[in-house]
Short mmCIF file of C-alpha atoms and ligand atoms in Angstrom, two decimals:
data_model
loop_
_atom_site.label_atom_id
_atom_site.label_comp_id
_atom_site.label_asym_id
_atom_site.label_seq_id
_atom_site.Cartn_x
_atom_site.Cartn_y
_atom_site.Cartn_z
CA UNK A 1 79.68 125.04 117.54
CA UNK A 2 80.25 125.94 114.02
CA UNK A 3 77.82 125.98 111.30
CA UNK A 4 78.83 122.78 108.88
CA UNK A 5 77.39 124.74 106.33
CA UNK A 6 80.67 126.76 106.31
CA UNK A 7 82.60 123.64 106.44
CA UNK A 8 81.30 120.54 104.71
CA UNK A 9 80.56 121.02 100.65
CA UNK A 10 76.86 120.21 100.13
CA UNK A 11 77.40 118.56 97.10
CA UNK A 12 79.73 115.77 98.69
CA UNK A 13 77.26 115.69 101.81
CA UNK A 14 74.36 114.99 99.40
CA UNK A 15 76.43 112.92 96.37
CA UNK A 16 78.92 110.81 98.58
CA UNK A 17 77.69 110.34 102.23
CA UNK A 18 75.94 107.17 103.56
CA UNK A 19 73.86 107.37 106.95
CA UNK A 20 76.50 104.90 109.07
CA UNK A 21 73.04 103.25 111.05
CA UNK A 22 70.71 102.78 107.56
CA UNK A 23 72.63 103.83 104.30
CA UNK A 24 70.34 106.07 103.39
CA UNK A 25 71.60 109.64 101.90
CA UNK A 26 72.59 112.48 104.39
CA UNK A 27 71.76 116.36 104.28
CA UNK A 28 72.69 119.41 106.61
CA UNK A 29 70.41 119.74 109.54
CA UNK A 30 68.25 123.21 109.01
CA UNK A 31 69.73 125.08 112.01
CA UNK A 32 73.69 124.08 110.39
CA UNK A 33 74.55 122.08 113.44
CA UNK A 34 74.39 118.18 112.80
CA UNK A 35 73.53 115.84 109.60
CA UNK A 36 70.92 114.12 109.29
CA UNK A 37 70.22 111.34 107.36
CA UNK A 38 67.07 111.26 104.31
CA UNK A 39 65.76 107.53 105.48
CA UNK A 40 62.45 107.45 107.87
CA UNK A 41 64.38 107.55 111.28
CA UNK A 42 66.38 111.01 110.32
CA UNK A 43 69.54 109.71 111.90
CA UNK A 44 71.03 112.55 113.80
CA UNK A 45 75.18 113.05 113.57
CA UNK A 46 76.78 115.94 115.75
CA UNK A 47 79.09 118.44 113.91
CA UNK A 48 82.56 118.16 115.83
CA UNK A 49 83.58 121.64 117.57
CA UNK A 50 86.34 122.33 114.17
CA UNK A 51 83.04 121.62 111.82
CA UNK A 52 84.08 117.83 110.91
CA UNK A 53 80.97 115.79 111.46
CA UNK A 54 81.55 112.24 113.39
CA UNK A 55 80.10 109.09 111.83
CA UNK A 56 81.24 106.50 113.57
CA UNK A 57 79.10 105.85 116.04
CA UNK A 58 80.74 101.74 116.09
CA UNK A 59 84.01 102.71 116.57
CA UNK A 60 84.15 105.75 118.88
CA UNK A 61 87.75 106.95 120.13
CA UNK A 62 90.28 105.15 117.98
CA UNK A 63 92.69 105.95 115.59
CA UNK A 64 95.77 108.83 116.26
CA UNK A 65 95.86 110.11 119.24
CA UNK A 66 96.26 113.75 119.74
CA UNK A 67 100.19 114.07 120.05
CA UNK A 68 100.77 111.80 116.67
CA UNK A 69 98.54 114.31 114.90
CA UNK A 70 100.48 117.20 116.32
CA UNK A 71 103.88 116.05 115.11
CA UNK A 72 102.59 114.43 112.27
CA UNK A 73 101.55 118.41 111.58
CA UNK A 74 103.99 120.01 112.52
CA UNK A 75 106.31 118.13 110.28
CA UNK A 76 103.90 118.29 107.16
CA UNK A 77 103.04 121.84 106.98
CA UNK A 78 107.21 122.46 106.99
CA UNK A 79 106.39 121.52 103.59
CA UNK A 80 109.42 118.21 103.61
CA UNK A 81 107.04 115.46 101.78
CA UNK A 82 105.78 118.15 99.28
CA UNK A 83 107.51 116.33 96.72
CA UNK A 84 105.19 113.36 97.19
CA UNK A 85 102.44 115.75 97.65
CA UNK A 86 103.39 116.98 93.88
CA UNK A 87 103.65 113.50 92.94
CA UNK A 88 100.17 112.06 94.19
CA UNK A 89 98.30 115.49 92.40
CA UNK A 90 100.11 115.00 88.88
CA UNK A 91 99.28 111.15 89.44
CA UNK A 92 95.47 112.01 90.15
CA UNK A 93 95.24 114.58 87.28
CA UNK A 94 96.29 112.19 84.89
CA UNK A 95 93.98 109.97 85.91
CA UNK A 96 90.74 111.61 86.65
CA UNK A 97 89.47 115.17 85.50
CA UNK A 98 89.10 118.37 87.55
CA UNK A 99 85.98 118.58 89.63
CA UNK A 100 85.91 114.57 90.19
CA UNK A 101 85.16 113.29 93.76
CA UNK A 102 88.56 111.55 95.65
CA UNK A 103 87.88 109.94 98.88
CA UNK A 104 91.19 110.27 101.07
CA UNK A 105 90.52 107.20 103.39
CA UNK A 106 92.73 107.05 106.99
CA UNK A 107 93.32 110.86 105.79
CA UNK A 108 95.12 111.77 109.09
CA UNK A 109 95.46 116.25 109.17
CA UNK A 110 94.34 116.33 105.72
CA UNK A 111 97.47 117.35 104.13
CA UNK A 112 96.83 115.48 101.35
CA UNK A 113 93.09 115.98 100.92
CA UNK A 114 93.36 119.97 101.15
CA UNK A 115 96.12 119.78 98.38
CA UNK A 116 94.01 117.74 96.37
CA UNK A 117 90.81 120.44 97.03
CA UNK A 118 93.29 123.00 96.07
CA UNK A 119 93.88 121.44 92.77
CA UNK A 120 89.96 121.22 92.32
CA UNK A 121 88.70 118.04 93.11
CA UNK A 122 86.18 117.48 95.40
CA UNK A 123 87.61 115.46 98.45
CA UNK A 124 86.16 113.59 101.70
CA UNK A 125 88.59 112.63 103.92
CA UNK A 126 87.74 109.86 106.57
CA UNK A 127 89.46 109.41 109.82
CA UNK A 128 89.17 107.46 112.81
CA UNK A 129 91.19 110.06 114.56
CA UNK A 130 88.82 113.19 115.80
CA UNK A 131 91.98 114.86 116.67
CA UNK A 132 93.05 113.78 112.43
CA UNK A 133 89.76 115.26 111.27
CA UNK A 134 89.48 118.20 113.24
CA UNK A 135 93.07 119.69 112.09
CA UNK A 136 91.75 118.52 108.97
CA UNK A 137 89.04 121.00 108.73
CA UNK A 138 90.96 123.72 110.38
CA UNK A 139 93.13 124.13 107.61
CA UNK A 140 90.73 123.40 105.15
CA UNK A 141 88.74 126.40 106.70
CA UNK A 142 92.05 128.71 106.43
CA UNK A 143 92.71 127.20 102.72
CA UNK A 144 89.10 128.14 101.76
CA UNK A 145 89.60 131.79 102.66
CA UNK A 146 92.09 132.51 100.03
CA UNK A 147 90.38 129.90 97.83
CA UNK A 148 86.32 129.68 98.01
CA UNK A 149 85.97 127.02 95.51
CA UNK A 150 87.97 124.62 97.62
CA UNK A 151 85.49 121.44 98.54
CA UNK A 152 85.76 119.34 101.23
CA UNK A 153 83.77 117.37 104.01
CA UNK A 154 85.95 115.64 106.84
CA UNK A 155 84.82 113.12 108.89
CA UNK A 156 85.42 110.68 111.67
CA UNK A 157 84.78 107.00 110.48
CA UNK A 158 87.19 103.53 109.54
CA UNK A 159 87.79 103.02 106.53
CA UNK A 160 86.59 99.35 106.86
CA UNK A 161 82.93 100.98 107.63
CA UNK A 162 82.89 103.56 105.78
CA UNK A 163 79.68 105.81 105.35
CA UNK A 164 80.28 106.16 101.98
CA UNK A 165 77.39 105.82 98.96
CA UNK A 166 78.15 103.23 96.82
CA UNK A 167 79.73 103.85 93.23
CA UNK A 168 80.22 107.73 94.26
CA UNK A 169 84.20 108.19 94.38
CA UNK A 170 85.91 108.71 90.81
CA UNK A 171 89.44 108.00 92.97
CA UNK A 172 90.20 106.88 96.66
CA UNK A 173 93.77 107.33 97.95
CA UNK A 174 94.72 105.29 100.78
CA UNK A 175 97.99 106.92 102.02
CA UNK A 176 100.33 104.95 104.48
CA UNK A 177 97.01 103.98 106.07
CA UNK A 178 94.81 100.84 106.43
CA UNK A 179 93.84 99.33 103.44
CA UNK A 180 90.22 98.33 103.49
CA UNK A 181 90.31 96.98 99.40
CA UNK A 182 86.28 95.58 99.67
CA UNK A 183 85.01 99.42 100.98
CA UNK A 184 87.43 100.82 99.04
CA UNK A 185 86.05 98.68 95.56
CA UNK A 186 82.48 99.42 96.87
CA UNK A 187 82.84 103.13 96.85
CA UNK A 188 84.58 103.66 93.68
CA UNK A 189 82.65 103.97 90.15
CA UNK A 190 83.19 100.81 88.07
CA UNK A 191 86.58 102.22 86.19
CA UNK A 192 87.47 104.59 89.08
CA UNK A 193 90.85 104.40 90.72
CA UNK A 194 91.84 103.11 93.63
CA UNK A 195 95.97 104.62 94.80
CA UNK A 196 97.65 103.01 97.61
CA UNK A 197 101.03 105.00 98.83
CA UNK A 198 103.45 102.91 101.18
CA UNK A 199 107.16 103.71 102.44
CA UNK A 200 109.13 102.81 99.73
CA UNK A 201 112.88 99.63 100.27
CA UNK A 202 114.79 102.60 100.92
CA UNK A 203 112.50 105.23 103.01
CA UNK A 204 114.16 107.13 105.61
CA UNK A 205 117.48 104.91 105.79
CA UNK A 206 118.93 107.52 107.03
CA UNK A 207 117.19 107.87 110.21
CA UNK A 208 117.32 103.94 110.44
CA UNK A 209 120.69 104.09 110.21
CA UNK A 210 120.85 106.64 113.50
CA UNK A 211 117.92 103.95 115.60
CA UNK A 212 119.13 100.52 114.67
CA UNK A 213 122.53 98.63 114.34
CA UNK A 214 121.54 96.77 111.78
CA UNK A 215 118.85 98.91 109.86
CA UNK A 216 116.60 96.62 107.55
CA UNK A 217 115.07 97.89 104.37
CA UNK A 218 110.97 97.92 104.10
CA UNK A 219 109.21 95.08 102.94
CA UNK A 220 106.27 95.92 100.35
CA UNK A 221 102.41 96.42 102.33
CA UNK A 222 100.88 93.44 102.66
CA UNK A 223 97.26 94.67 102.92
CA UNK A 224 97.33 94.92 99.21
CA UNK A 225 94.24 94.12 97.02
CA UNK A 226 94.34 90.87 95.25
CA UNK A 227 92.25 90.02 92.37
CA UNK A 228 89.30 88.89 94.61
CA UNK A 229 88.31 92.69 94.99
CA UNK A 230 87.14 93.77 91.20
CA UNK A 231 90.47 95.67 91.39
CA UNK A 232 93.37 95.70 88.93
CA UNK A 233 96.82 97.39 89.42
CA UNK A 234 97.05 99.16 86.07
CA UNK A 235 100.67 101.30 87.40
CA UNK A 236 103.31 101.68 90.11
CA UNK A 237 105.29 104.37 90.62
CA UNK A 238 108.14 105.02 93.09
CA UNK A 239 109.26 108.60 93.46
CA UNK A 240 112.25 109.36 95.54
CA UNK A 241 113.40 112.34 96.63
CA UNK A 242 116.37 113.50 99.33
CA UNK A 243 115.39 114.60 102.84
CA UNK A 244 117.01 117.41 104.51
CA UNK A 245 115.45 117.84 107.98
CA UNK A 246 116.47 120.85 109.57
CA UNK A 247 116.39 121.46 113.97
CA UNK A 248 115.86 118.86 116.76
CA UNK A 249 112.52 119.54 116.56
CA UNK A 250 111.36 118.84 113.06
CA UNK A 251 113.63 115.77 113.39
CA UNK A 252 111.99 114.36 116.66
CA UNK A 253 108.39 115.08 114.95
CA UNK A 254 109.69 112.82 111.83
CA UNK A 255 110.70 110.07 114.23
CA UNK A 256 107.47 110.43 116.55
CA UNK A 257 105.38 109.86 113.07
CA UNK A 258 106.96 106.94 112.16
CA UNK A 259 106.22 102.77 112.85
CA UNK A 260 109.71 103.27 114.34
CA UNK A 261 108.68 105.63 116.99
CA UNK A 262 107.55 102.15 118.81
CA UNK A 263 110.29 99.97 117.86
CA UNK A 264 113.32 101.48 119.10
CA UNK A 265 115.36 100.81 121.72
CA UNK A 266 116.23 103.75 124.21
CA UNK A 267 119.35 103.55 123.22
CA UNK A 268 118.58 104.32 119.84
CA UNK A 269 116.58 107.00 120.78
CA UNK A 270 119.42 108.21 122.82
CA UNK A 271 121.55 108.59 119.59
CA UNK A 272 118.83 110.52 117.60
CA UNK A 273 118.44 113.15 120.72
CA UNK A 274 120.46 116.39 120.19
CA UNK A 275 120.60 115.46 116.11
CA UNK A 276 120.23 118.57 114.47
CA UNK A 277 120.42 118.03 110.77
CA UNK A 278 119.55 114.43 109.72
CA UNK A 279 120.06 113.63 105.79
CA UNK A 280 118.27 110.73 104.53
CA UNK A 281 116.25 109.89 101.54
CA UNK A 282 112.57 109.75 100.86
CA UNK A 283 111.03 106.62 98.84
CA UNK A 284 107.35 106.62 98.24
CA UNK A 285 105.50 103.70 96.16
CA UNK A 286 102.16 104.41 94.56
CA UNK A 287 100.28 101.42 93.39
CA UNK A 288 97.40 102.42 91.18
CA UNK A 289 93.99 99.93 90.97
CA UNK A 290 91.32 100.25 88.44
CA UNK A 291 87.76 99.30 89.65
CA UNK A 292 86.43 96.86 86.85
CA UNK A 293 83.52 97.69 85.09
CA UNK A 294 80.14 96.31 85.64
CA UNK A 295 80.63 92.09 85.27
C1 LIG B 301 100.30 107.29 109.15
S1 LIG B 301 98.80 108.16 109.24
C2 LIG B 301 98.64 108.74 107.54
C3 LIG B 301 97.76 109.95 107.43
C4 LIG B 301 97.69 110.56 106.01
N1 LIG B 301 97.11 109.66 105.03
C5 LIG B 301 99.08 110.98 105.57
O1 LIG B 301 99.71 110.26 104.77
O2 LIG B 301 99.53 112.04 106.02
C6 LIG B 301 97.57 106.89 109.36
C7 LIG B 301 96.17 107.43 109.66
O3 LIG B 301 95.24 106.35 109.60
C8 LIG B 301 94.27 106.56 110.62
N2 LIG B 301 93.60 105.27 110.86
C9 LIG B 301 94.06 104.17 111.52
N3 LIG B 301 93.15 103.18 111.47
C10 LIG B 301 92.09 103.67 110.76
C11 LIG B 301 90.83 103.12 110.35
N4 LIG B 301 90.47 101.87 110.65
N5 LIG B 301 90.01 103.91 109.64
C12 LIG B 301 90.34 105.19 109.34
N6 LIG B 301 91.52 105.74 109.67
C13 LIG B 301 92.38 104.99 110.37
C14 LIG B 301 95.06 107.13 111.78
O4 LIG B 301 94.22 107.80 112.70
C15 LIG B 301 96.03 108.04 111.04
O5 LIG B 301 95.52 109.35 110.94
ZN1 LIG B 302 69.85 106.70 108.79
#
């Protein structure tokens, strides 16, 4: 078992984390192996084997399941959505200054989070997938060896629960995962900003095009916030950007990642087998929130 003092930042332990049983603060056990919480019954959360701690002691076993987060990997680190990587980074810096705290909530491997570490901002990402959070931390562990400063903490919890301190996040991203806007509001400092990414009309029409007769474009999320949730979209942005996906593998792992994975008939999966180059495009939509300030 790893020491999570090599793999969770203090600071966010101490600064962000709730106790998921009493909400009271959390801090590294002495001997590195579990956190415990500061309130009078010292809560007691197991590190997971990578050195991602689980606190989600309501929801045990749920989200990704091992084989999503492996293609969902495999396809990421082959560096195809780095475009919207670059995107979501410039978007941040903008908006919040180095050093500032981003929660990454439903943060699947991380490949988000540990780009936004890498540009200096201090980052929890929250999973309900162990598998999610344990790749998570493996390549934040790798990341940190060519770059100590990079801080992170990655743990196992929904982001409808989420054992986060109130007022502690300067930003929370929410990236093609469930949008919990009342946790998310909660957790963000009044004027702190909230960005929701979705599959943009036009996202991967190409490999619709292969699955379906009669491909449809994508409607916009409808887990949005509304103005019941002290949150106001201040921007959108779409960024689009061409897809060239290169072997049968890479193109299977983009198909096994997506909703359409469980939507398509087997004779649409039948045409995508054997496909060795697919061309398509790439549509992203970020929809930026502002917490309001104190009412
Ligand atoms: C499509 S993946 C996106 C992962 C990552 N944000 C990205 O864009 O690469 C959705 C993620 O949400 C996670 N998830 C699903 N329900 C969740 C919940 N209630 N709380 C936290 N994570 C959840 C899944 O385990 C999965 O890792
Ligand atoms: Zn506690």
């Amino acid at each position: 078992m790893p020491d999570l003092n090599g793999t969770l930042d203090p600071h966010i332990v101490r600064h962000m984390l709730a106790c998921p049983v009493c909400g009271a603060g959390m801090q590294i056990s002495g001997d590195g192996r579990s956190l415990v919480c500061t309130g009078a019954r010292r809560h007691c959360f197991d590190g997971g084997g990578g050195g991602y701690v689980s606190l989600s002691p309501r929801h045990p076993g749920g989200g990704d399941a091992k084989e999503a987060v492996r293609s969902r990997s495999a396809f990421l680190e082959r560096g195809y959505y780095q475009p919207a990587a670059d995107a979501l980074c410039g978007i941040v810096r903008e908006l919040i200054p180095a050093g500032g705290a981003v929660l990454d909530a439903g943060c699947g491997e991380g490949y988000y989070s540990n780009r936004l570490a890498g540009e200096g901002y201090a980052v929890l990402g929250v999973d309900l997938s162990k598998y999610a959070a344990d790749a998570a931390t493996r390549t934040a562990r790798r990341n940190r060896q060519r770059d100590p400063g990079s801080r992170t903490v990655f743990a196992v919890a929904s982001v409808f629960d989420l054992p986060v301190q109130d007022g502690s996040a300067d930003c929370v991203t929410s990236l093609f995962a469930p949008c919990a806007p009342a946790e998310f509001a909660r957790v963000l400092k009044p004027g702190g900003f909230l960005i929701v990414a979705g599959a943009g009309a036009g996202h991967l029409m190409g490999l619709k095009r292969i699955l379906y007769d009669d491909p449809y474009i994508n409607q916009p999320r409808r887990d949005l916030p509304d103005d019941t949730h002290s949150l106001v979209l201040v921007d959108t942005r779409h960024v689009t950007f061409p897809l060239r996906v290169c072997g049968e593998a890479d193109v299977q792992a983009l198909f096994a990642m997506t909703p359409y994975y469980w939507r398509t008939s087997q004779e649409g999966k039948e045409r995508l087998k054997g496909l060795d180059v697919l061309e398509s495009e790439a549509c992203f939509d970020f929809f930026i929130y502002r917490r309001k300030d104190r009412e």
